[in-house]
Coordinates of C-alpha atoms in Angstrom, one line a residue:
Chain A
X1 CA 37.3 -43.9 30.6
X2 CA 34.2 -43.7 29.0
X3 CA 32.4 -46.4 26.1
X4 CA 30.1 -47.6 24.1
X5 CA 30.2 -50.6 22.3
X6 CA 27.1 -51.6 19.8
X7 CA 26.5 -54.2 17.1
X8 CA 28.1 -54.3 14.2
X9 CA 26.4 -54.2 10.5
X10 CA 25.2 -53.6 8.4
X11 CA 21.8 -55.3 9.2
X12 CA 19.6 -56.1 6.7
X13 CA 15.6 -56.6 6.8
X14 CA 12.6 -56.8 5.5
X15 CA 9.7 -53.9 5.6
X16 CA 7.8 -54.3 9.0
X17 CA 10.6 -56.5 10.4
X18 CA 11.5 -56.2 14.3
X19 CA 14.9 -54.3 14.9
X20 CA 17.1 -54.5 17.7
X21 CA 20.9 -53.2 18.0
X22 CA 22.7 -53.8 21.2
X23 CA 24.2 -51.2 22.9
X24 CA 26.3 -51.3 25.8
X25 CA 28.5 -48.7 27.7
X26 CA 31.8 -48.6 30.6
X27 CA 31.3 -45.4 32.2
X28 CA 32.1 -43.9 35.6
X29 CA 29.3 -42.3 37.2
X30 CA 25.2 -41.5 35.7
X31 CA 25.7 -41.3 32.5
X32 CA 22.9 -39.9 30.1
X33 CA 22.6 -42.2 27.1
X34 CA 21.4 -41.3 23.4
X35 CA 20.7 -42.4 19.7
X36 CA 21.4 -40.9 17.0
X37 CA 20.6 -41.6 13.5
X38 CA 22.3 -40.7 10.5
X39 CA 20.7 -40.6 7.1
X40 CA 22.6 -41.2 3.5
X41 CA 24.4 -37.7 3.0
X42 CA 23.2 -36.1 6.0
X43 CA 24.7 -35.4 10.0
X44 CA 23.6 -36.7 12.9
X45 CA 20.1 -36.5 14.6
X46 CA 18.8 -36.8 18.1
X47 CA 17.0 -40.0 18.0
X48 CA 15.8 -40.6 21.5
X49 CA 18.0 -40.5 25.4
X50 CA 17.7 -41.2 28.8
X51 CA 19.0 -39.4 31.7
X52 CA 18.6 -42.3 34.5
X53 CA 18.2 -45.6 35.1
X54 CA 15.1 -47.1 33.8
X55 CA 14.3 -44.2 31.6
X56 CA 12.8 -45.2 28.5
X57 CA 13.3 -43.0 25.4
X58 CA 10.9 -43.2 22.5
X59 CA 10.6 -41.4 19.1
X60 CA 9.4 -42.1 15.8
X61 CA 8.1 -45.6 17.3
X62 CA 11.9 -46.3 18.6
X63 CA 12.2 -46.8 21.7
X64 CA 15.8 -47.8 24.3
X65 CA 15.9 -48.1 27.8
X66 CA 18.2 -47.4 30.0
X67 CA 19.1 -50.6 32.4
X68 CA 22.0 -49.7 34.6
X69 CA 22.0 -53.2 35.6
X70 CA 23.1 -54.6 32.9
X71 CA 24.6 -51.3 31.4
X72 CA 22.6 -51.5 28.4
X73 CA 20.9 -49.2 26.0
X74 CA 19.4 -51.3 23.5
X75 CA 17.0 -49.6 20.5
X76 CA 14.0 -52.0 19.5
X77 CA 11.5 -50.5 16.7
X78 CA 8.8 -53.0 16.2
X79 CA 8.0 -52.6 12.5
X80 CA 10.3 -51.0 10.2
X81 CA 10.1 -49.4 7.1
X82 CA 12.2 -48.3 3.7
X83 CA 12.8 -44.6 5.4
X84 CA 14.4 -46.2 8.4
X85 CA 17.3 -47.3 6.3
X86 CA 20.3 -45.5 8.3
X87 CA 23.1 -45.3 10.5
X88 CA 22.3 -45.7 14.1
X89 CA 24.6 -44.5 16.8
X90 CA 24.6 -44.8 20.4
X91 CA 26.2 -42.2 22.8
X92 CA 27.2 -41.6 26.4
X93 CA 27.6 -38.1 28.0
X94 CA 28.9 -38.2 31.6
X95 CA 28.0 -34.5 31.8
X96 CA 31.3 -33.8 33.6
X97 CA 33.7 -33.5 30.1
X98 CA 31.2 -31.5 27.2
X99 CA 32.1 -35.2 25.7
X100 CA 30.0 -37.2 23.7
X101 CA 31.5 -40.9 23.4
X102 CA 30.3 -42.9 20.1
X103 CA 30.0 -46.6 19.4
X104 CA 31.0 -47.6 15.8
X105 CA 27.8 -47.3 14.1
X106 CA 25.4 -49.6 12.7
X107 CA 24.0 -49.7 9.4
X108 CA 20.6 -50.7 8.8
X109 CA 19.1 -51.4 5.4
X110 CA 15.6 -52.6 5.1
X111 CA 14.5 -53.8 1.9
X112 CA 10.4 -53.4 0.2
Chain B
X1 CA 16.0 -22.4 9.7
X2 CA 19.1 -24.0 9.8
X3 CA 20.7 -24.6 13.2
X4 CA 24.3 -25.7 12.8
X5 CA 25.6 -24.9 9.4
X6 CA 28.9 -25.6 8.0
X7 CA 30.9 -24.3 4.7
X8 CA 31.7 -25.8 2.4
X9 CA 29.3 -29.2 1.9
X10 CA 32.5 -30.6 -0.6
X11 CA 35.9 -30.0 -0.5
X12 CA 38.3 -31.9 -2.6
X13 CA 42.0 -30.5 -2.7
X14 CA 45.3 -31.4 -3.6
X15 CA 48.3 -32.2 -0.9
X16 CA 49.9 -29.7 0.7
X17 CA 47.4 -26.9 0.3
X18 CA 45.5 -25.4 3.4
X19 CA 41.9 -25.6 3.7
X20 CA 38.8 -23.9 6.0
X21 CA 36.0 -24.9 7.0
X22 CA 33.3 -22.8 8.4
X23 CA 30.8 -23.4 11.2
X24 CA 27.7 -21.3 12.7
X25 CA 25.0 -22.2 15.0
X26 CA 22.3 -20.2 15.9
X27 CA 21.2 -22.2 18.7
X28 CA 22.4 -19.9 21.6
X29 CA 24.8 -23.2 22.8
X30 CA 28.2 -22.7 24.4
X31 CA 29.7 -25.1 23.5
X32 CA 30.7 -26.0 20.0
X33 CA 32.9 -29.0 18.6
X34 CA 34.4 -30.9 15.8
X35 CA 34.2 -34.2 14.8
X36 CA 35.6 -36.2 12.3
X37 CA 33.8 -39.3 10.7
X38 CA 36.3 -41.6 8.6
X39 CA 35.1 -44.0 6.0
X40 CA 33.6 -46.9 8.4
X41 CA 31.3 -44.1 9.8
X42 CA 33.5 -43.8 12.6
X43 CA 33.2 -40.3 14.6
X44 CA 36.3 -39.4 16.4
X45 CA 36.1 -36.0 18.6
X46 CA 38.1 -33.5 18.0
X47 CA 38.0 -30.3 19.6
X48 CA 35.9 -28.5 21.9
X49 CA 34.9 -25.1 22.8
X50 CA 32.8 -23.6 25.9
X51 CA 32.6 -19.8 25.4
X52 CA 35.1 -19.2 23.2
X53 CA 37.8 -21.4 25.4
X54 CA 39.3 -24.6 24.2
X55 CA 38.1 -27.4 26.6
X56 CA 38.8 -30.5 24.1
X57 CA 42.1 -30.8 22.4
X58 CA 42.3 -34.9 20.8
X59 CA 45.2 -36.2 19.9
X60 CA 45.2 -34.4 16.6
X61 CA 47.9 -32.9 14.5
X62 CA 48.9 -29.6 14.8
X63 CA 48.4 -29.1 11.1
X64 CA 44.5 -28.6 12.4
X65 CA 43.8 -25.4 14.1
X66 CA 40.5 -24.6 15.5
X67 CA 39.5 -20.9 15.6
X68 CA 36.2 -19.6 17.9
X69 CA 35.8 -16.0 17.4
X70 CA 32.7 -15.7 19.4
X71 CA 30.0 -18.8 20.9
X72 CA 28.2 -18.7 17.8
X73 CA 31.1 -19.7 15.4
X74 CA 33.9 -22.3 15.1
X75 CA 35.9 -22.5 12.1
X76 CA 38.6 -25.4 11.7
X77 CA 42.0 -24.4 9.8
X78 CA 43.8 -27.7 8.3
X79 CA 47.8 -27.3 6.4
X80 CA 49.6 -29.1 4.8
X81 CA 47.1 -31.5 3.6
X82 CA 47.4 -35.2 3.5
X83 CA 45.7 -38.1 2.1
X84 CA 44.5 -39.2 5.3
X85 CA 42.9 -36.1 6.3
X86 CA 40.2 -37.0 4.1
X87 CA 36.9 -37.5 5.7
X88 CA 34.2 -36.0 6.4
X89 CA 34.2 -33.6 9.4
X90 CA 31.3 -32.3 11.3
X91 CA 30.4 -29.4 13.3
X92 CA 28.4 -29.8 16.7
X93 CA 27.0 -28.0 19.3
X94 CA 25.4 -28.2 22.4
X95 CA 24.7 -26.2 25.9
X96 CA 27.4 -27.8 27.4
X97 CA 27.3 -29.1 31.7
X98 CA 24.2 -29.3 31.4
X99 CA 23.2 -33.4 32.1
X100 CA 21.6 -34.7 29.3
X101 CA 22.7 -32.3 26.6
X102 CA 22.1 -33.1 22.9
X103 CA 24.4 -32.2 20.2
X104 CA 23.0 -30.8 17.0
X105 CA 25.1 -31.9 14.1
X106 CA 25.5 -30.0 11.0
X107 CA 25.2 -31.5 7.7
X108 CA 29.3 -32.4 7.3
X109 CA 31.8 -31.4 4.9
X110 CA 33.2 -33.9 2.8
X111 CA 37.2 -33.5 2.1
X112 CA 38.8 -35.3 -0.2
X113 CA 42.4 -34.9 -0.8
X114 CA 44.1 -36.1 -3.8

């Protein structure tokens, strides 16, 4: 079956820091492959996805992409700030079940 | 304009009693679903609906009861309340086969049962 398996938390940093949370996936077939963020008290929002191999998604100066090779998913933001203080999911759709699979969540927490 | 929204935001109710929840997107998806999200942030699917039919059915007591009365809505029925059913349980939706498909979230309903 599908999944996704990303690093666990809770990360901490510092304003402007580089962040990086591995993701990787088990899937059978193309799968399309997402982020979603999740802010204190709030649902889940599209982030960025990819549909295919070496797709890179980017939003909000986040950017993953999608390296079948390695079956990696990996979101990198190069400076981070207070408001990107989150939870950051990654998701698989194999577009054959309406099912999207979630990793476990990360928390991020950057400090001023 | 609010695309998936859910009702109520809080819920805190004592064991035993039954509970709804409401859900409505206005998105013009198909497909609509409920996820549960315990207390490490874990999200566990479910149900699913495609146009009105039940596609996704979790291992999940029977105590929940999804209900879709047209694409636009899915409400979730829970009796007989237990402890453990408290979480927080969102609403989705998405146009569903489609490769690449986003789900929108709503907001979540936080249950607590005491």
């Amino acid at each position: 079956g599908n999944s996704v398996t990303q690093m666990e938390g809770p990360v901490t940093l510092s304003e402007e820091a580089f962040l990086t949370i591995n993701c990787t996936y088990t899937a059978t077939g193309y799968p399309s492959l997402f982020w979603y963020v999740q802010y204190p008290g709030e649902g889940l929002q599209l982030l960025l996805k990819a549909t295919k191999a070496d797709d890179k998604g980017s939003n909000k100066g986040f950017e993953a992409t999608y390296r079948k090779e390695t079956t990696s998913f990996h979101l990198e933001k190069g400076s981070v700030q207070v408001s990107d203080s989150a939870v950051y999911f990654c998701a698989l759709s194999d577009g054959n079940d309406y099912k999207l699979s979630f990793g476990a969540g990360t928390t991020v927490t950057v400090r001023a | 304009d609010t695309a998936v929204s859910q009702t109520p935001k809080y819920l805190v109710t004592q064991m035993g009693n039954d509970k709804s929840i409401k859900c409505e997107q206005n998105l013009g998806h198909d497909t609509m679903y409920w996820y549960k999200q315990d207390s490490k942030k874990f999200l566990k699917i479910m149900f699913s609906y495609n146009n009105k039919e039940l596609i996704i059915n979790e291992t999940v007591p029977n105590r929940f009861s999804p209900k879709s009365p047209d694409k636009a809505h899915l409400n979730l029925h829970i009796n007989s309340l237990e402890l453990g059913d408290s979480a927080v349980y969102f609403c989705a939706s998405s146009q569903g086969g489609l490769p690449g498909s986003p789900l929108h979230f709503g907001n979540g309903t936080r249950l607590t049962v005491t």
